[in-house]
PDB file of C-alpha atoms in Angstrom:
ATOM      1  CA  MET H  26      30.904  13.093  64.718  1.00  0.00           C
ATOM      2  CA  SER H  27      28.307  11.473  67.017  1.00  0.00           C
ATOM      3  CA  THR H  28      26.908   7.888  66.413  1.00  0.00           C
ATOM      4  CA  ARG H  29      23.373   9.451  65.786  1.00  0.00           C
ATOM      5  CA  THR H  30      24.846  11.803  63.172  1.00  0.00           C
ATOM      6  CA  LEU H  31      26.737   9.028  61.546  1.00  0.00           C
ATOM      7  CA  MET H  32      23.698   6.813  61.550  1.00  0.00           C
ATOM      8  CA  LEU H  33      21.480   9.642  60.101  1.00  0.00           C
ATOM      9  CA  LEU H  34      24.138  10.038  57.430  1.00  0.00           C
ATOM     10  CA  THR H  35      24.502   6.472  56.515  1.00  0.00           C
ATOM     11  CA  GLY H  36      20.718   6.108  56.381  1.00  0.00           C
ATOM     12  CA  ALA H  37      20.268   9.099  54.174  1.00  0.00           C
ATOM     13  CA  LEU H  38      23.364   8.022  51.881  1.00  0.00           C
ATOM     14  CA  THR H  39      21.841   4.471  51.776  1.00  0.00           C
ATOM     15  CA  ILE H  40      18.256   5.778  50.837  1.00  0.00           C
ATOM     16  CA  THR H  41      19.759   8.167  48.348  1.00  0.00           C
ATOM     17  CA  LEU H  42      21.835   5.586  46.681  1.00  0.00           C
ATOM     18  CA  GLY H  43      19.039   3.061  46.822  1.00  0.00           C
ATOM     19  CA  PHE H  44      16.641   5.575  45.242  1.00  0.00           C
ATOM     20  CA  THR H  45      19.260   6.547  42.587  1.00  0.00           C
ATOM     21  CA  ILE H  46      19.882   2.899  41.614  1.00  0.00           C
ATOM     22  CA  THR H  47      16.161   2.130  41.393  1.00  0.00           C
ATOM     23  CA  ILE H  48      15.402   5.059  39.286  1.00  0.00           C
ATOM     24  CA  GLY H  49      18.261   4.221  37.081  1.00  0.00           C
ATOM     25  CA  LEU H  50      17.389   0.671  36.840  1.00  0.00           C
ATOM     26  CA  LEU H  51      13.863   1.486  36.083  1.00  0.00           C
ATOM     27  CA  SER H  52      14.747   4.135  33.505  1.00  0.00           C
ATOM     28  CA  TRP H  53      17.151   1.549  31.749  1.00  0.00           C
ATOM     29  CA  GLN H  54      14.303  -0.913  31.792  1.00  0.00           C
ATOM     30  CA  SER H  55      11.959   1.356  30.420  1.00  0.00           C
ATOM     31  CA  SER H  56      14.238   2.768  27.579  1.00  0.00           C
ATOM     32  CA  GLN H  57      15.021  -1.116  26.781  1.00  0.00           C
ATOM     33  CA  GLN H  58      11.125  -1.888  26.595  1.00  0.00           C
ATOM     34  CA  GLN H  59      10.553   1.264  24.537  1.00  0.00           C
ATOM     35  CA  ARG H  60      13.419   0.142  22.168  1.00  0.00           C
ATOM     36  CA  ARG H  61      12.021  -3.255  21.799  1.00  0.00           C
ATOM     37  CA  LEU H  62       8.561  -1.910  21.243  1.00  0.00           C
ATOM     38  CA  ALA H  63      10.005   0.467  18.514  1.00  0.00           C
ATOM     39  CA  GLU H  64      11.806  -2.215  16.982  1.00  0.00           C
ATOM     40  CA  ASN H  65       8.836  -4.512  16.830  1.00  0.00           C
ATOM     41  CA  TYR H  66       6.625  -1.756  15.470  1.00  0.00           C
ATOM     42  CA  LEU H  67       9.132  -0.870  12.809  1.00  0.00           C
ATOM     43  CA  GLY H  68       9.432  -4.538  12.031  1.00  0.00           C
ATOM     44  CA  LYS H  69       5.763  -4.902  11.514  1.00  0.00           C
ATOM     45  CA  ILE H  70       5.701  -1.678   9.331  1.00  0.00           C
ATOM     46  CA  ALA H  71       8.606  -3.054   7.150  1.00  0.00           C
ATOM     47  CA  GLU H  72       6.864  -6.481   6.949  1.00  0.00           C
ATOM     48  CA  SER H  73       3.562  -4.873   5.918  1.00  0.00           C
ATOM     49  CA  ASN H  74       5.233  -2.679   3.322  1.00  0.00           C
ATOM     50  CA  ALA H  75       7.238  -5.720   2.009  1.00  0.00           C
ATOM     51  CA  LEU H  76       3.939  -7.838   1.700  1.00  0.00           C
ATOM     52  CA  HIS H  77       2.341  -4.849  -0.201  1.00  0.00           C
ATOM     53  CA  VAL H  78       5.195  -4.641  -2.690  1.00  0.00           C
ATOM     54  CA  GLN H  79       5.247  -8.372  -3.089  1.00  0.00           C
ATOM     55  CA  LYS H  80       1.269  -8.317  -3.808  1.00  0.00           C
ATOM     56  CA  VAL H  81       1.891  -5.559  -6.287  1.00  0.00           C
ATOM     57  CA  LEU H  82       4.691  -7.401  -8.046  1.00  0.00           C
ATOM     58  CA  GLU H  83       2.813 -10.709  -8.087  1.00  0.00           C
ATOM     59  CA  TYR H  84      -0.136  -9.118  -9.544  1.00  0.00           C
ATOM     60  CA  ALA H  85       1.915  -7.549 -12.240  1.00  0.00           C
ATOM     61  CA  ARG H  86       3.480 -10.931 -12.894  1.00  0.00           C
ATOM     62  CA  THR H  87      -0.002 -12.367 -13.166  1.00  0.00           C
ATOM     63  CA  VAL H  88      -1.071  -9.698 -15.537  1.00  0.00           C
ATOM     64  CA  ALA H  89       1.939 -10.340 -17.755  1.00  0.00           C
ATOM     65  CA  LYS H  90       1.481 -14.029 -17.588  1.00  0.00           C
ATOM     66  CA  ASP H  91      -2.320 -13.829 -18.379  1.00  0.00           C
ATOM     67  CA  LEU H  92      -1.545 -11.358 -21.398  1.00  0.00           C
ATOM     68  CA  GLY H  93       1.234 -13.727 -22.721  1.00  0.00           C
ATOM     69  CA  GLN H  94      -0.822 -16.750 -22.282  1.00  0.00           C
ATOM     70  CA  SER H  95      -3.738 -15.258 -24.106  1.00  0.00           C
ATOM     71  CA  LEU H  96      -1.602 -14.180 -27.077  1.00  0.00           C
ATOM     72  CA  ILE H  97      -0.108 -17.585 -27.369  1.00  0.00           C
ATOM     73  CA  ALA H  98      -3.355 -19.073 -27.552  1.00  0.00           C
ATOM     74  CA  LEU H  99      -4.438 -16.900 -30.563  1.00  0.00           C
ATOM     75  CA  PRO H 100      -2.514 -18.815 -33.314  1.00  0.00           C
ATOM     76  CA  ALA H 101      -3.574 -22.032 -31.774  1.00  0.00           C
ATOM     77  CA  ALA H 102      -7.045 -20.961 -32.336  1.00  0.00           C
ATOM     78  CA  GLY H 103      -6.307 -19.863 -35.901  1.00  0.00           C
ATOM     79  CA  ILE H 104      -6.014 -16.216 -35.087  1.00  0.00           C
ATOM     80  CA  THR H 105      -2.700 -14.875 -36.469  1.00  0.00           C
ATOM     81  CA  ASP H 106      -3.747 -11.357 -37.183  1.00  0.00           C
ATOM     82  CA  ARG H 107      -1.195  -9.071 -35.416  1.00  0.00           C
ATOM     83  CA  LYS H 108      -3.867  -6.353 -35.061  1.00  0.00           C
ATOM     84  CA  VAL H 109      -5.926  -8.715 -32.788  1.00  0.00           C
ATOM     85  CA  ALA H 110      -3.041  -9.171 -30.522  1.00  0.00           C
ATOM     86  CA  GLU H 111      -2.322  -5.354 -30.469  1.00  0.00           C
ATOM     87  CA  GLU H 112      -6.184  -4.841 -29.412  1.00  0.00           C
ATOM     88  CA  MET H 113      -5.660  -7.336 -26.607  1.00  0.00           C
ATOM     89  CA  MET H 114      -2.568  -5.546 -25.418  1.00  0.00           C
ATOM     90  CA  LYS H 115      -4.591  -2.355 -25.332  1.00  0.00           C
ATOM     91  CA  TYR H 116      -7.397  -3.954 -23.526  1.00  0.00           C
ATOM     92  CA  SER H 117      -5.163  -5.263 -20.942  1.00  0.00           C
ATOM     93  CA  LEU H 118      -3.606  -1.872 -20.460  1.00  0.00           C
ATOM     94  CA  LYS H 119      -7.095  -0.503 -20.028  1.00  0.00           C
ATOM     95  CA  GLN H 120      -8.022  -2.739 -17.335  1.00  0.00           C
ATOM     96  CA  ASN H 121      -4.876  -1.875 -15.372  1.00  0.00           C
ATOM     97  CA  PRO H 122      -5.237   1.866 -14.895  1.00  0.00           C
ATOM     98  CA  ASP H 123      -2.083   1.999 -12.711  1.00  0.00           C
ATOM     99  CA  TYR H 124       0.099   0.817 -15.397  1.00  0.00           C
ATOM    100  CA  LEU H 125       1.870   3.211 -17.785  1.00  0.00           C
ATOM    101  CA  SER H 126       2.553   0.644 -20.459  1.00  0.00           C
ATOM    102  CA  MET H 127       2.828  -3.037 -21.467  1.00  0.00           C
ATOM    103  CA  SER H 128       5.111  -4.712 -23.834  1.00  0.00           C
ATOM    104  CA  VAL H 129       5.116  -8.105 -25.638  1.00  0.00           C
ATOM    105  CA  ILE H 130       7.897  -9.777 -27.486  1.00  0.00           C
ATOM    106  CA  PHE H 131       7.506 -12.985 -29.268  1.00  0.00           C
ATOM    107  CA  GLU H 132      10.573 -15.139 -30.335  1.00  0.00           C
ATOM    108  CA  GLU H 133      11.339 -15.424 -33.989  1.00  0.00           C
ATOM    109  CA  ASN H 134       8.229 -16.642 -35.972  1.00  0.00           C
ATOM    110  CA  ALA H 135       6.394 -17.801 -32.730  1.00  0.00           C
ATOM    111  CA  PHE H 136       3.318 -15.708 -33.390  1.00  0.00           C
ATOM    112  CA  ASP H 137       2.388 -15.994 -36.891  1.00  0.00           C
ATOM    113  CA  GLY H 138       5.468 -17.338 -38.764  1.00  0.00           C
ATOM    114  CA  ARG H 139       5.461 -14.258 -40.856  1.00  0.00           C
ATOM    115  CA  ASP H 140       8.536 -12.395 -39.450  1.00  0.00           C
ATOM    116  CA  ALA H 141      10.379 -12.445 -42.776  1.00  0.00           C
ATOM    117  CA  GLU H 142       7.378 -10.969 -44.463  1.00  0.00           C
ATOM    118  CA  PHE H 143       7.265  -8.031 -41.790  1.00  0.00           C
ATOM    119  CA  ALA H 144      10.806  -7.543 -41.852  1.00  0.00           C
ATOM    120  CA  GLN H 145      10.430  -5.996 -45.420  1.00  0.00           C
ATOM    121  CA  LEU H 146       7.824  -3.575 -44.238  1.00  0.00           C
ATOM    122  CA  PRO H 147       8.588  -0.012 -43.253  1.00  0.00           C
ATOM    123  CA  ASP H 148       8.195   0.687 -39.598  1.00  0.00           C
ATOM    124  CA  SER H 149       8.364  -2.814 -38.349  1.00  0.00           C
ATOM    125  CA  ALA H 150      10.168  -4.146 -35.394  1.00  0.00           C
ATOM    126  CA  PRO H 151      13.557  -5.485 -35.684  1.00  0.00           C
ATOM    127  CA  LYS H 152      13.683  -8.578 -37.920  1.00  0.00           C
ATOM    128  CA  GLY H 153      10.007  -8.338 -38.346  1.00  0.00           C
ATOM    129  CA  ARG H 154       9.411  -9.725 -34.812  1.00  0.00           C
ATOM    130  CA  PHE H 155       6.139  -9.282 -33.021  1.00  0.00           C
ATOM    131  CA  ALA H 156       7.765  -6.787 -30.480  1.00  0.00           C
ATOM    132  CA  ARG H 157       5.361  -4.191 -29.362  1.00  0.00           C
ATOM    133  CA  PHE H 158       4.368  -1.938 -26.498  1.00  0.00           C
ATOM    134  CA  VAL H 159       1.290  -0.115 -25.772  1.00  0.00           C
ATOM    135  CA  ASP H 160       1.226   3.074 -23.673  1.00  0.00           C
ATOM    136  CA  ARG H 161      -1.264   5.333 -22.215  1.00  0.00           C
ATOM    137  CA  ALA H 162      -1.380   9.075 -22.960  1.00  0.00           C
ATOM    138  CA  SER H 163      -2.398  11.645 -20.445  1.00  0.00           C
ATOM    139  CA  ASP H 164      -5.680  11.996 -22.197  1.00  0.00           C
ATOM    140  CA  GLY H 165      -6.325   8.286 -21.855  1.00  0.00           C
ATOM    141  CA  THR H 166      -5.650   7.244 -25.417  1.00  0.00           C
ATOM    142  CA  PHE H 167      -3.491   4.262 -26.215  1.00  0.00           C
ATOM    143  CA  SER H 168      -0.471   4.182 -28.665  1.00  0.00           C
ATOM    144  CA  LEU H 169       1.219   1.313 -30.040  1.00  0.00           C
ATOM    145  CA  HIS H 170       5.006   1.312 -30.738  1.00  0.00           C
ATOM    146  CA  ASN H 171       7.769  -1.218 -31.964  1.00  0.00           C
ATOM    147  CA  LEU H 172      10.246  -2.109 -29.486  1.00  0.00           C
ATOM    148  CA  ASP H 173      13.198  -1.238 -31.439  1.00  0.00           C
ATOM    149  CA  SER H 174      15.959  -1.624 -28.894  1.00  0.00           C
ATOM    150  CA  ILE H 175      15.296  -5.423 -28.184  1.00  0.00           C
ATOM    151  CA  PHE H 176      18.616  -6.648 -29.467  1.00  0.00           C
ATOM    152  CA  LYS H 177      20.780  -3.665 -28.142  1.00  0.00           C
ATOM    153  CA  PRO H 178      22.625  -4.448 -24.947  1.00  0.00           C
ATOM    154  CA  GLY H 179      21.861  -1.979 -22.316  1.00  0.00           C
ATOM    155  CA  GLN H 180      18.684  -0.431 -23.949  1.00  0.00           C
ATOM    156  CA  GLY H 181      17.205  -4.043 -24.615  1.00  0.00           C
ATOM    157  CA  ASP H 182      18.154  -5.527 -21.353  1.00  0.00           C
ATOM    158  CA  TYR H 183      14.545  -5.719 -20.553  1.00  0.00           C
ATOM    159  CA  TYR H 184      14.381  -8.440 -23.174  1.00  0.00           C
ATOM    160  CA  LEU H 185      18.014  -9.679 -23.438  1.00  0.00           C
ATOM    161  CA  ILE H 186      18.433 -10.566 -19.685  1.00  0.00           C
ATOM    162  CA  PRO H 187      15.200 -12.734 -19.272  1.00  0.00           C
ATOM    163  CA  GLN H 188      15.775 -14.303 -22.663  1.00  0.00           C
ATOM    164  CA  LYS H 189      19.310 -15.275 -21.681  1.00  0.00           C
ATOM    165  CA  LEU H 190      18.398 -16.299 -18.145  1.00  0.00           C
ATOM    166  CA  LYS H 191      15.123 -18.067 -19.295  1.00  0.00           C
ATOM    167  CA  LYS H 192      13.399 -16.933 -16.179  1.00  0.00           C
ATOM    168  CA  ASP H 193      11.273 -13.760 -15.016  1.00  0.00           C
ATOM    169  CA  VAL H 194      13.383 -10.584 -14.299  1.00  0.00           C
ATOM    170  CA  LEU H 195      12.327  -7.379 -12.378  1.00  0.00           C
ATOM    171  CA  THR H 196      14.503  -4.651 -14.190  1.00  0.00           C
ATOM    172  CA  GLU H 197      15.595  -1.414 -13.060  1.00  0.00           C
ATOM    173  CA  PRO H 198      13.471   1.531 -14.232  1.00  0.00           C
ATOM    174  CA  TYR H 199      14.804   3.522 -17.174  1.00  0.00           C
ATOM    175  CA  LYS H 200      13.838   6.658 -18.860  1.00  0.00           C
ATOM    176  CA  LEU H 201      11.492   6.514 -21.889  1.00  0.00           C
ATOM    177  CA  ARG H 202       9.667   9.227 -23.384  1.00  0.00           C
ATOM    178  CA  LEU H 203      10.118  11.394 -20.351  1.00  0.00           C
ATOM    179  CA  GLN H 204       8.455   8.984 -17.993  1.00  0.00           C
ATOM    180  CA  TRP H 205       9.937   6.546 -15.605  1.00  0.00           C
ATOM    181  CA  ARG H 206       8.809   3.131 -16.063  1.00  0.00           C
ATOM    182  CA  ARG H 207       9.500  -0.291 -14.376  1.00  0.00           C
ATOM    183  CA  TYR H 208       9.186  -3.308 -16.639  1.00  0.00           C
ATOM    184  CA  PHE H 209       8.444  -6.707 -15.583  1.00  0.00           C
ATOM    185  CA  ALA H 210       9.924  -8.878 -18.248  1.00  0.00           C
ATOM    186  CA  ASP H 211       7.969 -11.998 -18.652  1.00  0.00           C
ATOM    187  CA  LEU H 212       8.968 -14.926 -20.931  1.00  0.00           C
ATOM    188  CA  CYS H 213       6.015 -16.650 -22.689  1.00  0.00           C
ATOM    189  CA  ARG H 214       7.174 -19.548 -24.666  1.00  0.00           C
ATOM    190  CA  ARG H 215       5.202 -22.465 -26.204  1.00  0.00           C
ATOM    191  CA  ARG H 216       6.314 -25.872 -25.489  1.00  0.00           C
ATOM    192  CA  GLY H 217       9.219 -26.805 -27.649  1.00  0.00           C
ATOM    193  CA  ASP H 218      10.140 -23.198 -28.443  1.00  0.00           C
TER     194      ASP H 218
END
């Protein structure tokens, strides 16, 4: 082989190898950049969704706290009629159309001191407690029900767990009357109770 041919082959091989390495390096850098951009984009989407969920849960907690504090204030104002409290529950649910139901459970005698009296009545909550939930029917009407499972482990975990832990608890959804519901259990206690 002549020197000229050898030089041409070496030059062609160098150019081809350089071109191949350059294209490979650029492709690798481009894929790394695309990967970083995709990760950043997905991170922003996840952060946005997390903030939205946090906002929804904080609002639910605020609604629960506001309803609880309003109901706790009734006896202090001399209003111990359970029907008034039930109407407030209905109104709170009406003001939150995305909610399927709301529940309120007062500790023993904490609302009106009349649990023993109510325990003797038919269709009252366990031990006569003020333990009610209101739900919304598909036609927009509201129905009140007793929370009969408040003392049953498993079924009553929406009450038993936060009561035991003495803090707010987000419970898993469970099936009730053919609808899935998520309850944000909120303990509302007066000082000293």
